[in-house]
mmCIF file of C-alpha atoms and ligand atoms in Angstrom:
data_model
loop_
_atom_site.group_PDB
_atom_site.id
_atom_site.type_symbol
_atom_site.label_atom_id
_atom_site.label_comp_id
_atom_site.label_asym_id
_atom_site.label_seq_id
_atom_site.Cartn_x
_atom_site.Cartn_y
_atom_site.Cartn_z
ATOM 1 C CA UNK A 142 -138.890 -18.485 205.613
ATOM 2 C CA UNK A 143 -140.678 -21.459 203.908
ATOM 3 C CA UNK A 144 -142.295 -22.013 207.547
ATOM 4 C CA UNK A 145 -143.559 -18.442 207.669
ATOM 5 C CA UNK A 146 -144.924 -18.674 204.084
ATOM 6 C CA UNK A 147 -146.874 -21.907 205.145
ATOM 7 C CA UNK A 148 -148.318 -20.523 208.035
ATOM 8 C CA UNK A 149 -150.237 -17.564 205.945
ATOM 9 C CA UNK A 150 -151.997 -20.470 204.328
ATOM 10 C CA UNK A 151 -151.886 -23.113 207.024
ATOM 11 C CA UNK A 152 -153.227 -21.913 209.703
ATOM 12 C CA UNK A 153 -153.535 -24.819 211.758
ATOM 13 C CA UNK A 154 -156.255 -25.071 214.695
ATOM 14 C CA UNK A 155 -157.054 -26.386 217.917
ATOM 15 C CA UNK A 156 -160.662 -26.600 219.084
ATOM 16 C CA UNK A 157 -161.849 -27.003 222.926
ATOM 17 C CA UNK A 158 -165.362 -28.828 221.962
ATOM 18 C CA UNK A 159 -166.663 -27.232 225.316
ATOM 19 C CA UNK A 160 -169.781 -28.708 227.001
ATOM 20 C CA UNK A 161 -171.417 -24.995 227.445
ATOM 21 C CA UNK A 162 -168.950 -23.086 225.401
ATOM 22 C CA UNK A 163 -166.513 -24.020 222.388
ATOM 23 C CA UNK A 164 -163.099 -21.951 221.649
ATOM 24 C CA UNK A 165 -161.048 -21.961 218.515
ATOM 25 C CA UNK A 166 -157.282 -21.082 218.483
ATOM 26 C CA UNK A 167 -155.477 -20.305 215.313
ATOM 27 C CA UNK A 168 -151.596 -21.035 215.255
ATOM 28 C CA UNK A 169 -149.548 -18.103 215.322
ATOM 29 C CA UNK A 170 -152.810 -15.818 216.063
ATOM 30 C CA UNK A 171 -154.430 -16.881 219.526
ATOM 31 C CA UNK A 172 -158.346 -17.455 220.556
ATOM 32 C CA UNK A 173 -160.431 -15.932 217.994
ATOM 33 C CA UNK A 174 -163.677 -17.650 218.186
ATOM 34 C CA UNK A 175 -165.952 -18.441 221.436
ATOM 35 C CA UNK A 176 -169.134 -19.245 221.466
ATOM 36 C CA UNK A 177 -171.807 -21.493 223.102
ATOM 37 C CA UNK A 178 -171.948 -25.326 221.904
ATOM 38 C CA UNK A 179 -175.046 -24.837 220.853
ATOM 39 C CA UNK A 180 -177.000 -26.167 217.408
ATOM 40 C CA UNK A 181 -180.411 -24.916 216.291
ATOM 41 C CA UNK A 182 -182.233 -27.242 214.108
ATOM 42 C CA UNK A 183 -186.022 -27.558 212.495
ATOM 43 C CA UNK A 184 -187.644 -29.121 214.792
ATOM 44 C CA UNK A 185 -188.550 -33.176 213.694
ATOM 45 C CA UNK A 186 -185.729 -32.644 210.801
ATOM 46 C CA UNK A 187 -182.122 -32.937 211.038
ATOM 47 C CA UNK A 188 -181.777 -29.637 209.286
ATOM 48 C CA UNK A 189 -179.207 -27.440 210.674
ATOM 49 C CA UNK A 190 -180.282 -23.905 211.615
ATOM 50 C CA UNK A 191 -177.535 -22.104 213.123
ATOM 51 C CA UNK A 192 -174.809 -22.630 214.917
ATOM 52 C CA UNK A 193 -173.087 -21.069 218.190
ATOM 53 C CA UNK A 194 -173.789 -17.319 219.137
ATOM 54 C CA UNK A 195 -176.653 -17.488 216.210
ATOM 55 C CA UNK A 196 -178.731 -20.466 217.932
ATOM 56 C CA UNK A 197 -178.934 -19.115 220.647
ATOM 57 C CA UNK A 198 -180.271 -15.780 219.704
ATOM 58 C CA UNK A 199 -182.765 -17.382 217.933
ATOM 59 C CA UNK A 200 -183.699 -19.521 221.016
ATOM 60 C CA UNK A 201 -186.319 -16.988 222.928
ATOM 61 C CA UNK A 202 -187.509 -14.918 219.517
ATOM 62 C CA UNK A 203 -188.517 -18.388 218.049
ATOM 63 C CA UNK A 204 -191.700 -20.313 217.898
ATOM 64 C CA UNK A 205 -191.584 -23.868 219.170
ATOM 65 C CA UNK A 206 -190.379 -25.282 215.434
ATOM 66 C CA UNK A 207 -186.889 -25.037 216.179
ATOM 67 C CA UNK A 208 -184.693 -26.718 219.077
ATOM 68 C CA UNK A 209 -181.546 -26.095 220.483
ATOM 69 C CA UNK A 210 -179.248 -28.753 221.230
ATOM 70 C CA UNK A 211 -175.980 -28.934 222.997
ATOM 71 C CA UNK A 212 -174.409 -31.746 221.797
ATOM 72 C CA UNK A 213 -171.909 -32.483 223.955
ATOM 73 C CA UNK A 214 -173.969 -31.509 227.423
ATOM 74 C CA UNK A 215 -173.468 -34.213 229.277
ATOM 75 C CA UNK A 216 -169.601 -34.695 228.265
ATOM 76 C CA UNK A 217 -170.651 -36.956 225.932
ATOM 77 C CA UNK A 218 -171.876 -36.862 222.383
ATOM 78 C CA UNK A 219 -175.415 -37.102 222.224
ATOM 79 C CA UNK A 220 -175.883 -36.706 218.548
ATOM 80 C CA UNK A 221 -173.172 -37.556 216.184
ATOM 81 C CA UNK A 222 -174.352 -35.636 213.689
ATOM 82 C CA UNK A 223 -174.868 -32.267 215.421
ATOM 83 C CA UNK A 224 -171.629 -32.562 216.429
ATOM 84 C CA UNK A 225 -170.124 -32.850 213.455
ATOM 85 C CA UNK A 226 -172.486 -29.718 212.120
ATOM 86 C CA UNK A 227 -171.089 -27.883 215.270
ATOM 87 C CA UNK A 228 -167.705 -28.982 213.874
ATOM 88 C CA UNK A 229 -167.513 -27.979 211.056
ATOM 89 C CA UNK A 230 -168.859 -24.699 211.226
ATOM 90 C CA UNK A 231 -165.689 -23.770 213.530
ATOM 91 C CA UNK A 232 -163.374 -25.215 211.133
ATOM 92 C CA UNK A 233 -164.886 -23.251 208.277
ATOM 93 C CA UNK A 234 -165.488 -19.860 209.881
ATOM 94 C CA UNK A 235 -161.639 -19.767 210.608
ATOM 95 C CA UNK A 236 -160.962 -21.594 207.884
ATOM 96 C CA UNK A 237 -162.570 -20.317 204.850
ATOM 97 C CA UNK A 238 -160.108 -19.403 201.666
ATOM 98 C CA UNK A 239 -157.025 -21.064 203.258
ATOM 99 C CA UNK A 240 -155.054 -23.080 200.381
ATOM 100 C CA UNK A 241 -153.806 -25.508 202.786
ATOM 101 C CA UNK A 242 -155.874 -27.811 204.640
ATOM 102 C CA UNK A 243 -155.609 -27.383 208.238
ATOM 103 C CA UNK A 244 -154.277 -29.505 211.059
ATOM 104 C CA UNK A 245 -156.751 -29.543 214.146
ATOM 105 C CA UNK A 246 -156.230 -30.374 217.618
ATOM 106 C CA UNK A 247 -159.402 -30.934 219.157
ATOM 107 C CA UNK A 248 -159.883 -31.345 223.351
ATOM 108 C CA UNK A 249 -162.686 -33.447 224.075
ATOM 109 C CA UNK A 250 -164.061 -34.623 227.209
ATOM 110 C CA UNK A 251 -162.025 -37.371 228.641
ATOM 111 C CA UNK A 252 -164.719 -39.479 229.296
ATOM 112 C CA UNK A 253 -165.759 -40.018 225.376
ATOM 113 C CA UNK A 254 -165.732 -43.791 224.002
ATOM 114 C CA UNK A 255 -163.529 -44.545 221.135
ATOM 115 C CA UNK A 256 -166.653 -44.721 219.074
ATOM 116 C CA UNK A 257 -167.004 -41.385 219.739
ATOM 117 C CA UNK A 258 -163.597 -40.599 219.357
ATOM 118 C CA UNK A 259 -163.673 -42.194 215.964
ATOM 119 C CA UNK A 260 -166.579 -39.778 215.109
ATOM 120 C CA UNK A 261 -165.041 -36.333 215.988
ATOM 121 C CA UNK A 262 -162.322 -37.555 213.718
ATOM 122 C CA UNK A 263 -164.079 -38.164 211.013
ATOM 123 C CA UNK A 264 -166.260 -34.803 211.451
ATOM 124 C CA UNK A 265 -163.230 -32.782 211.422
ATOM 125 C CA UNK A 266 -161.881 -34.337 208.073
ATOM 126 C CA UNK A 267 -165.204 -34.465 206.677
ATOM 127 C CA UNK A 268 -165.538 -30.573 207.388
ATOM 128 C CA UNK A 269 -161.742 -29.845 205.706
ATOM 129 C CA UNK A 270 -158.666 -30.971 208.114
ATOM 130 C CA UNK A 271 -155.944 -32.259 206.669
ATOM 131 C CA UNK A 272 -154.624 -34.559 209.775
ATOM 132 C CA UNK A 273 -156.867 -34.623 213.115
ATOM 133 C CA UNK A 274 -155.521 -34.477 216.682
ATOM 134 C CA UNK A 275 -157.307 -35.804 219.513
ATOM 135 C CA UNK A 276 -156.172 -34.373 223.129
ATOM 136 C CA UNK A 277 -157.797 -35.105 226.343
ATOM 137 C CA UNK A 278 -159.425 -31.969 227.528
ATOM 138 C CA UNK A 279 -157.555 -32.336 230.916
ATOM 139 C CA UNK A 280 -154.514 -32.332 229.313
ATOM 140 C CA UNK A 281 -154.776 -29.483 227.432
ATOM 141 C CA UNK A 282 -156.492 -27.886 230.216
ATOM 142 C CA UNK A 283 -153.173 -28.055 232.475
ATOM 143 C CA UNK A 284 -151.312 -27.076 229.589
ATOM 144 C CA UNK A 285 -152.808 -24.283 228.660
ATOM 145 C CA UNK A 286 -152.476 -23.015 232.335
ATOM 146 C CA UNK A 287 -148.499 -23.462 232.216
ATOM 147 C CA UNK A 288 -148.579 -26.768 234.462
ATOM 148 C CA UNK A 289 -144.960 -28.173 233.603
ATOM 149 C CA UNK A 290 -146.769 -31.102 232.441
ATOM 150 C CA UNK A 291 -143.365 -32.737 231.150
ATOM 151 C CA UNK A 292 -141.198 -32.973 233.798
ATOM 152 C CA UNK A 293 -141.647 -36.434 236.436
ATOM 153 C CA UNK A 294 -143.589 -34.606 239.070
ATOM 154 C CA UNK A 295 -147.409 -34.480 239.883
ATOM 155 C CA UNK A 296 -149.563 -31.748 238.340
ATOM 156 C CA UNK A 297 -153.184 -31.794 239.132
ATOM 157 C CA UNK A 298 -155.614 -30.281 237.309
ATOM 158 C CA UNK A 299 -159.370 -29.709 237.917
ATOM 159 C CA UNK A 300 -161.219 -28.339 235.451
ATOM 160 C CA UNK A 301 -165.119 -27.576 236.158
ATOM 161 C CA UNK A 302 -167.287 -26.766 232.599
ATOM 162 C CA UNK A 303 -170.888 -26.806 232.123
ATOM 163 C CA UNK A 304 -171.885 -30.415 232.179
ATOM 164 C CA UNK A 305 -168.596 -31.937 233.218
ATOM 165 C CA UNK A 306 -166.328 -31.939 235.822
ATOM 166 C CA UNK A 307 -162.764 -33.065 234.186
ATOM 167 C CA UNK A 308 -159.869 -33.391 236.910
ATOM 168 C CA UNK A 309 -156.462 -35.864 236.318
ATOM 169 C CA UNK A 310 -153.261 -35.612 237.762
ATOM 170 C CA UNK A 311 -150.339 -35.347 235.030
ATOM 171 C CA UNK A 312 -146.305 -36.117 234.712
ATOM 172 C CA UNK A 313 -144.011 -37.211 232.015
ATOM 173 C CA UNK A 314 -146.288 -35.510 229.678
ATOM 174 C CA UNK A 315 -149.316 -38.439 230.151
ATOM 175 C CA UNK A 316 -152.381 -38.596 232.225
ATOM 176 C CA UNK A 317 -151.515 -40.371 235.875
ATOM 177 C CA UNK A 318 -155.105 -40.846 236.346
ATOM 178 C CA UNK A 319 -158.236 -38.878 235.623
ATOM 179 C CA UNK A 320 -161.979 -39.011 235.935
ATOM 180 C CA UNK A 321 -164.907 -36.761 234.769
ATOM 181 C CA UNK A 322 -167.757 -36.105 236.468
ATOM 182 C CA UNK A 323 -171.248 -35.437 235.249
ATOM 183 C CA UNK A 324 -171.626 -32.355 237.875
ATOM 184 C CA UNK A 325 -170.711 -28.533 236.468
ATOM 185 C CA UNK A 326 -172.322 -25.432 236.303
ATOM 186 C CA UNK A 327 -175.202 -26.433 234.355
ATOM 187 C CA UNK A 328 -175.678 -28.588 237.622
ATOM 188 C CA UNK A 329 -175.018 -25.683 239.835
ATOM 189 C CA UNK A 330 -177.903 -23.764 237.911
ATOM 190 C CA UNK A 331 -180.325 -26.412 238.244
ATOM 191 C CA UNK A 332 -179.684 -26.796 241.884
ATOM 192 C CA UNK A 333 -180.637 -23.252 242.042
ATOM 193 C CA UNK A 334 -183.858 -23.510 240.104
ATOM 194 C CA UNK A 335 -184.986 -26.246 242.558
ATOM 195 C CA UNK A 336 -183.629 -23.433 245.760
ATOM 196 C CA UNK A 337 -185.977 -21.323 244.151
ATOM 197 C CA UNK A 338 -189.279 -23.786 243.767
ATOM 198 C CA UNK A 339 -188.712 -25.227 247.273
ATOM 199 C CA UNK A 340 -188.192 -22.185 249.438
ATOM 200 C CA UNK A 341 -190.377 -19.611 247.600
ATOM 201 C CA UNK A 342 -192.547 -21.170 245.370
ATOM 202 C CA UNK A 343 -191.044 -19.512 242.685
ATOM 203 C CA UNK A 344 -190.348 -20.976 239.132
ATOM 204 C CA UNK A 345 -187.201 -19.802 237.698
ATOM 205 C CA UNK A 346 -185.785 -20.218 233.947
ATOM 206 C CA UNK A 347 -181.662 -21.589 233.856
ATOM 207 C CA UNK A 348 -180.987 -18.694 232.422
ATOM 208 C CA UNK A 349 -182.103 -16.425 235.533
ATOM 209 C CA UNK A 350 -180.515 -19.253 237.862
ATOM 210 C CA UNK A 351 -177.046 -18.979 236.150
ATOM 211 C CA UNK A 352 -177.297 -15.258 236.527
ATOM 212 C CA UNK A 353 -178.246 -15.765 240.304
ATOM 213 C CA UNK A 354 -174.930 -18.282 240.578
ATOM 214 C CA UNK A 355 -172.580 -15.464 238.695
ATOM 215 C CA UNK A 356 -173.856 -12.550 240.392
ATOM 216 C CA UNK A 357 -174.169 -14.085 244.258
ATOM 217 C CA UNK A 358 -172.914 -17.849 243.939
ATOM 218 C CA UNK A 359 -170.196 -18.627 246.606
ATOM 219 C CA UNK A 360 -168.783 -21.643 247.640
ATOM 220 C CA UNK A 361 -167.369 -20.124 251.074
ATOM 221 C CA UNK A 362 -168.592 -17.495 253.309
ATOM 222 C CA UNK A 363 -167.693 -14.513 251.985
ATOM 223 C CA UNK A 364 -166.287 -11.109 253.996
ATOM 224 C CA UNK A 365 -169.470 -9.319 252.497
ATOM 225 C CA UNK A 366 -172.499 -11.266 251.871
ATOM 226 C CA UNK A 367 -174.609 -10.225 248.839
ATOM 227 C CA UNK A 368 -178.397 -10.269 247.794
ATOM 228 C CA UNK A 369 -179.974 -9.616 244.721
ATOM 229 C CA UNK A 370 -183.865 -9.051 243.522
ATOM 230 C CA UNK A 371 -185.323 -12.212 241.437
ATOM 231 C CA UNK A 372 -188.319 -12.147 239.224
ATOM 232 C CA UNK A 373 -189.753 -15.176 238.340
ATOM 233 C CA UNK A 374 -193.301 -16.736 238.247
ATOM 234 C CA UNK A 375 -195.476 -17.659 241.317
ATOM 235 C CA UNK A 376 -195.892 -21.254 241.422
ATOM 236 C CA UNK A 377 -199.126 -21.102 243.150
ATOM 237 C CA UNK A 378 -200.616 -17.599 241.809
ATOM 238 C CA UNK A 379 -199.415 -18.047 238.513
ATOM 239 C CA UNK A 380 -198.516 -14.221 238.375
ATOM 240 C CA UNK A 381 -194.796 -12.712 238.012
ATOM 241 C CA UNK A 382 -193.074 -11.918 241.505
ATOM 242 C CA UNK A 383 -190.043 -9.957 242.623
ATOM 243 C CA UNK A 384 -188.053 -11.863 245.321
ATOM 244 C CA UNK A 385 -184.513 -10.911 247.361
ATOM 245 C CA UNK A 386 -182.278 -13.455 247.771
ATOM 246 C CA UNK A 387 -179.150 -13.426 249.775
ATOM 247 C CA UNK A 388 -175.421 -15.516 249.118
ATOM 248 C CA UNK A 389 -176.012 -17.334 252.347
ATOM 249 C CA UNK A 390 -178.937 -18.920 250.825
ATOM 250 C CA UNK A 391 -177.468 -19.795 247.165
ATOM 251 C CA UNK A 392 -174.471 -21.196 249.481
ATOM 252 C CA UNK A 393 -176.489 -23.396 251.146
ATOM 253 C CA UNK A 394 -178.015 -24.921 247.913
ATOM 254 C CA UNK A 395 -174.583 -25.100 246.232
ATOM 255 C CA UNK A 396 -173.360 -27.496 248.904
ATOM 256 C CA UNK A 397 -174.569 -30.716 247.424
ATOM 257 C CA UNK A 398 -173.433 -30.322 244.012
ATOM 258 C CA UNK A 399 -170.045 -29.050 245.208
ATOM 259 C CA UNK A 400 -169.691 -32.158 247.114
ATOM 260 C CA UNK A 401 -170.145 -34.120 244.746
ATOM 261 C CA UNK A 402 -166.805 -32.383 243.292
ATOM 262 C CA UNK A 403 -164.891 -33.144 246.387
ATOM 263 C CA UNK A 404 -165.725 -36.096 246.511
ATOM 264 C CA UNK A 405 -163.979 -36.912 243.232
ATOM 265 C CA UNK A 406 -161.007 -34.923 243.982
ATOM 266 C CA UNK A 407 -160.299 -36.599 247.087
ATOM 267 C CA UNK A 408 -160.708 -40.341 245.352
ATOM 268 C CA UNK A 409 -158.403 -38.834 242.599
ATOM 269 C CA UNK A 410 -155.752 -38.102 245.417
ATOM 270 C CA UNK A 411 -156.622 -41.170 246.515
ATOM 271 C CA UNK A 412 -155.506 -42.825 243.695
ATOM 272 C CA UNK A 413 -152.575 -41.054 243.371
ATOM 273 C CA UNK A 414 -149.194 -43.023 243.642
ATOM 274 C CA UNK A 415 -146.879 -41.812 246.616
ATOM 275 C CA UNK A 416 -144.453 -39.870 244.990
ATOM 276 C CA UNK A 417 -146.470 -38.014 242.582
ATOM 277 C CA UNK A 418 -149.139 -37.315 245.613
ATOM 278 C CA UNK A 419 -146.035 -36.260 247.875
ATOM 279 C CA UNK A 420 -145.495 -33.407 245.010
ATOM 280 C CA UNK A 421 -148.562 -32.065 245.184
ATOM 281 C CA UNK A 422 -147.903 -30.767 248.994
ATOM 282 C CA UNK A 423 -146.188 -28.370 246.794
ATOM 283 C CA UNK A 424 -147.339 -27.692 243.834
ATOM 284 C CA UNK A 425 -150.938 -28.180 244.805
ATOM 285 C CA UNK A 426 -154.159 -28.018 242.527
ATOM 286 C CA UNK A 427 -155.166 -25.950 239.702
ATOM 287 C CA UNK A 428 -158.732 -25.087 239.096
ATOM 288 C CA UNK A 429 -159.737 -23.977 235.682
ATOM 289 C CA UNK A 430 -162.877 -23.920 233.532
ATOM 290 C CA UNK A 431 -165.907 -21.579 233.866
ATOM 291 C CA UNK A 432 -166.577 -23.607 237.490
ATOM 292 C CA UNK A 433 -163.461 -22.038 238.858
ATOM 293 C CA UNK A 434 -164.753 -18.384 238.821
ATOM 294 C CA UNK A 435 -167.411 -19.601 241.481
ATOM 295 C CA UNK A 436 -166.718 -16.893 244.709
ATOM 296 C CA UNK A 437 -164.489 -18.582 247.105
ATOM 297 C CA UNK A 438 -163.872 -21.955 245.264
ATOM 298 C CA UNK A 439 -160.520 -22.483 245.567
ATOM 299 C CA UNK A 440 -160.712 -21.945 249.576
ATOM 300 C CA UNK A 441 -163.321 -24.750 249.805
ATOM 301 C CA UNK A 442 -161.012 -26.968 247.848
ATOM 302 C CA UNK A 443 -157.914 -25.940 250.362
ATOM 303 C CA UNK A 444 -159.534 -26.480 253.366
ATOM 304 C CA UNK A 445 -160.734 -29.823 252.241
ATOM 305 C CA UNK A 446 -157.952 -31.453 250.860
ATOM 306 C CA UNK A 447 -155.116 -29.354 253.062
ATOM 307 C CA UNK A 448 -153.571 -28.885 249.531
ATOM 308 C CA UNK A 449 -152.491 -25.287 247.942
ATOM 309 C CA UNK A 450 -154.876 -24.372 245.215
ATOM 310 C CA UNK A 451 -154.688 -21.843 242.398
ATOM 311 C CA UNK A 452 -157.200 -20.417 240.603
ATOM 312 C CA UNK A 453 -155.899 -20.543 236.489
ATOM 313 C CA UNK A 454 -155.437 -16.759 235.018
ATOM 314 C CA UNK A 455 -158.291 -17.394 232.494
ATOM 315 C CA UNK A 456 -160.448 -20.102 233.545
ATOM 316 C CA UNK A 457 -162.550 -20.398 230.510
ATOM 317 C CA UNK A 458 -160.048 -20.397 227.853
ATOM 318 C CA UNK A 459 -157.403 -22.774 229.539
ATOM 319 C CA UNK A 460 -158.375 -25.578 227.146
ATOM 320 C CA UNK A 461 -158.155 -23.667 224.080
ATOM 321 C CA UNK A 462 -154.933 -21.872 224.976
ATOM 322 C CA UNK A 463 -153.619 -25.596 225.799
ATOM 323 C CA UNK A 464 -154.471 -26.934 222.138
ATOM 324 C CA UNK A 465 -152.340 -23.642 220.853
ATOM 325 C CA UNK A 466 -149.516 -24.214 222.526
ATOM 326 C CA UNK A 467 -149.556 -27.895 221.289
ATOM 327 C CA UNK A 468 -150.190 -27.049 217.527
ATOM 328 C CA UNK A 469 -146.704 -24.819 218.317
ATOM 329 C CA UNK A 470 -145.037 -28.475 218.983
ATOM 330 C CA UNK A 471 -145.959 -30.817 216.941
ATOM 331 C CA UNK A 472 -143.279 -33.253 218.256
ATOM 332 C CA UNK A 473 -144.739 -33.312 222.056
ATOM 333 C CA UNK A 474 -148.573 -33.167 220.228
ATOM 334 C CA UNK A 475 -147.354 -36.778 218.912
ATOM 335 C CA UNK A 476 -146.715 -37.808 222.406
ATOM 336 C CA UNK A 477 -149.426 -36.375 224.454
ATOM 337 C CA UNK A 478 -152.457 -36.436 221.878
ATOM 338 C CA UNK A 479 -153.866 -39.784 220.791
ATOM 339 C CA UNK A 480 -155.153 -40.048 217.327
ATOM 340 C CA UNK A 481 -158.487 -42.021 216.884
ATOM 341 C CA UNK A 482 -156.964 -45.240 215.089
ATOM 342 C CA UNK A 483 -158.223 -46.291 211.973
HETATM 343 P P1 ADP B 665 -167.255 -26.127 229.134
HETATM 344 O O1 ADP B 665 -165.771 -26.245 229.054
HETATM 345 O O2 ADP B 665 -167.912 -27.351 229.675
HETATM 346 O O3 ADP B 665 -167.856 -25.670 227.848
HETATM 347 P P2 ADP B 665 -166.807 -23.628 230.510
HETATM 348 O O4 ADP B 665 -165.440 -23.853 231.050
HETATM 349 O O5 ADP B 665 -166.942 -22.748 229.333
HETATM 350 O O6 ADP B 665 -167.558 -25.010 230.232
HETATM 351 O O7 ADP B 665 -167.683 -23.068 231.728
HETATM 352 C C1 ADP B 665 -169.048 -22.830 231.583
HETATM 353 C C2 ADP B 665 -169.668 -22.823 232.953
HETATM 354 O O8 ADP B 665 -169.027 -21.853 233.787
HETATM 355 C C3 ADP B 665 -171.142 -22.450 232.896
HETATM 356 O O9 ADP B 665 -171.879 -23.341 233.717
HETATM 357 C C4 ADP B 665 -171.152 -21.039 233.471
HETATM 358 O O10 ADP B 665 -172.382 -20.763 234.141
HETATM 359 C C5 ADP B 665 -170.019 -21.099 234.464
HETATM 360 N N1 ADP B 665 -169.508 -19.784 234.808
HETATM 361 C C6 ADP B 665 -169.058 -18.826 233.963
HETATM 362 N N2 ADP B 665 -168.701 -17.721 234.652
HETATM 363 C C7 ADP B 665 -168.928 -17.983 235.969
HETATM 364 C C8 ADP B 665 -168.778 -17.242 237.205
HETATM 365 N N3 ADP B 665 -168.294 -15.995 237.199
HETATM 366 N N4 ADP B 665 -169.116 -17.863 238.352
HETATM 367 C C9 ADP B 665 -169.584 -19.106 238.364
HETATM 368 N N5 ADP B 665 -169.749 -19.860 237.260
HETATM 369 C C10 ADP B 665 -169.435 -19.306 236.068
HETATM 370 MG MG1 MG B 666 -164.008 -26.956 229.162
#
């Protein structure tokens, strides 16, 4: 009774602090917040703007006074104040009128320093949490797609965002060995741009490329090849131009980034002790994060590491789910998440 009494108030949160996109999850509710990890601010000021789904409207309908910033782009954080802006607008627009101050879980990029650490600590007390979690977004990432992350066996996870690439392999509830990578879909995009410039001498915004990589991207031949019609600008006429371009193409340009990828999974199995590897035969690799929706993904990763691989139910809101199910036990949260120290 007294717990269901706290929760009206409580309402404790987890936040995935996302390179491209962040998710909140309230306990007891679910996801109920997603939106880019983006911060629009006065250009030559440190004034704050907007936030999320509102920056980036204002992006294209804005003269050149205001920037957009993703803090966390490259997996790191550039700007420790934007981050904690980014913060704390979350917190609040789940928060607001709550009598309780909320506990927060927040996944961040397993790569960040303790200095950094430290920081998105301190942002999420400064913006109203009563005690602040730390997880590894890895972590969460497997357990939000049901990996049995407890029990002594390997569970692999790779999880490909926006400007990261986070895989580790998992048992006894810690992290075996991870790495992220600097290579995601933001990478993907910008490969694409360059496709574009080099083979028709066509300029292309990131915004067109992504939408080239989501409507025809592949990462293994596919039964029915696609094309699509591409506008862009004529690098040598300077006037607007409608192209076609086909999957076999965007394939082709995809290769080197994707590498890159397999590369780090195979060093990560590399690394792997025995046993653990030896469980993996079985269990094989889960792919989650935005990355994983990429056509034909998980067929590339099989034939290149011989390994089963499965494709996580909801790619893009593995992390978040992962921080909700570890706000529901707080006992394994103070096992698996590290708190910054003071
Ligand atoms: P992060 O966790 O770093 O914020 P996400 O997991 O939200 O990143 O994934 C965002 C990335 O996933 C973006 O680069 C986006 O272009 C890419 N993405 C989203 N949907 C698809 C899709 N259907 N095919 C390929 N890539 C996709
Ligand atoms: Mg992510």
């Amino acid at each position: 009774m007294f717990e269901q009494i706290k929760g009206l108030f409580s309402n404790d949160i987890g936040i995935d602090l996302g390179t491209a996109n962040s998710l909140v999850y309230v306990r007891d509710v679910g996801i109920i917040l997603r939106e880019p990890s983006v911060v629009a601010i006065q250009a030559g000021t440190t004034n704050v703007l907007a936030v999320g789904d509102e920056a980036k409207r204002m992006l294209g309908r804005t003269p050149g006074s205001i920037v957009a910033i993703r803090p966390m782009k490259d997996g790191v954080i550039a700007d420790f104040e934007v981050t904690e802006s980014m913060l704390r607008y979350f917190i609040q627009k789940v928060h607001h009128r709550k009598l309780i101050a909320p506990r927060v879980v927040v996944a961040v990029p397993s790569g960040i320093t303790e200095v950094e650490k430290r920081a998105v600590k301190d942002s999420a007390t400064h913006a109203g949490a009563r005690e602040v979690y730390l997880i590894e977004q890895p972590m969460a990432s497997a357990i939000g797609v049901g990996l049995p992350v407890h029990e002594p066996a390997g569970n692999m996870i790779v999880d490909i965002g926006g400007g990261t690439c986070e895989m580790a392999i998992i048992s006894l509830a810690g992290i075996v060995f991870s790495r992220s990578l600097r290579v995601g879909g933001d990478e993907f995009d910008e490969t694409i741009v360059a496709h574009m410039k080099r083979a028709y001498n066509l300029m292309v915004g990131e915004r067109t490329a992504e939408e080239i990589k989501i409507c025809l991207g592949s990462a293994y031949p596919m039964e029915q090849e696609l094309s699509m019609e591409v506008k862009g600008r004529d690098l040598s006429a300077g006037l607007p131009r409608t192209i076609t371009v086909r999957s076999e193409e965007i394939r082709e340009a995809l290769k080197e980034p994707l590498s890159s990828i397999l590369e780090s999974i195979r060093i990560t199995l590399e690394r792997c002790p025995p046993e653990l590897a030896a469980d993996l035969v079985d269990r094989g690799i889960v792919l989650a994060g935005g990355g994983a929706l990429l056509r034909g993904i998980e067929r590339l990763v099989a034939e290149e590491t011989g390994l089963p691989v499965h494709i996580a139910e909801d790619p893009l809101s593995a992390v978040a789910e992962g921080t909700g199910r570890v706000l529901q036990e707080l006992q394994f949260l103070k096992r698996v998440a590290f708190t910054a120290k003071s």
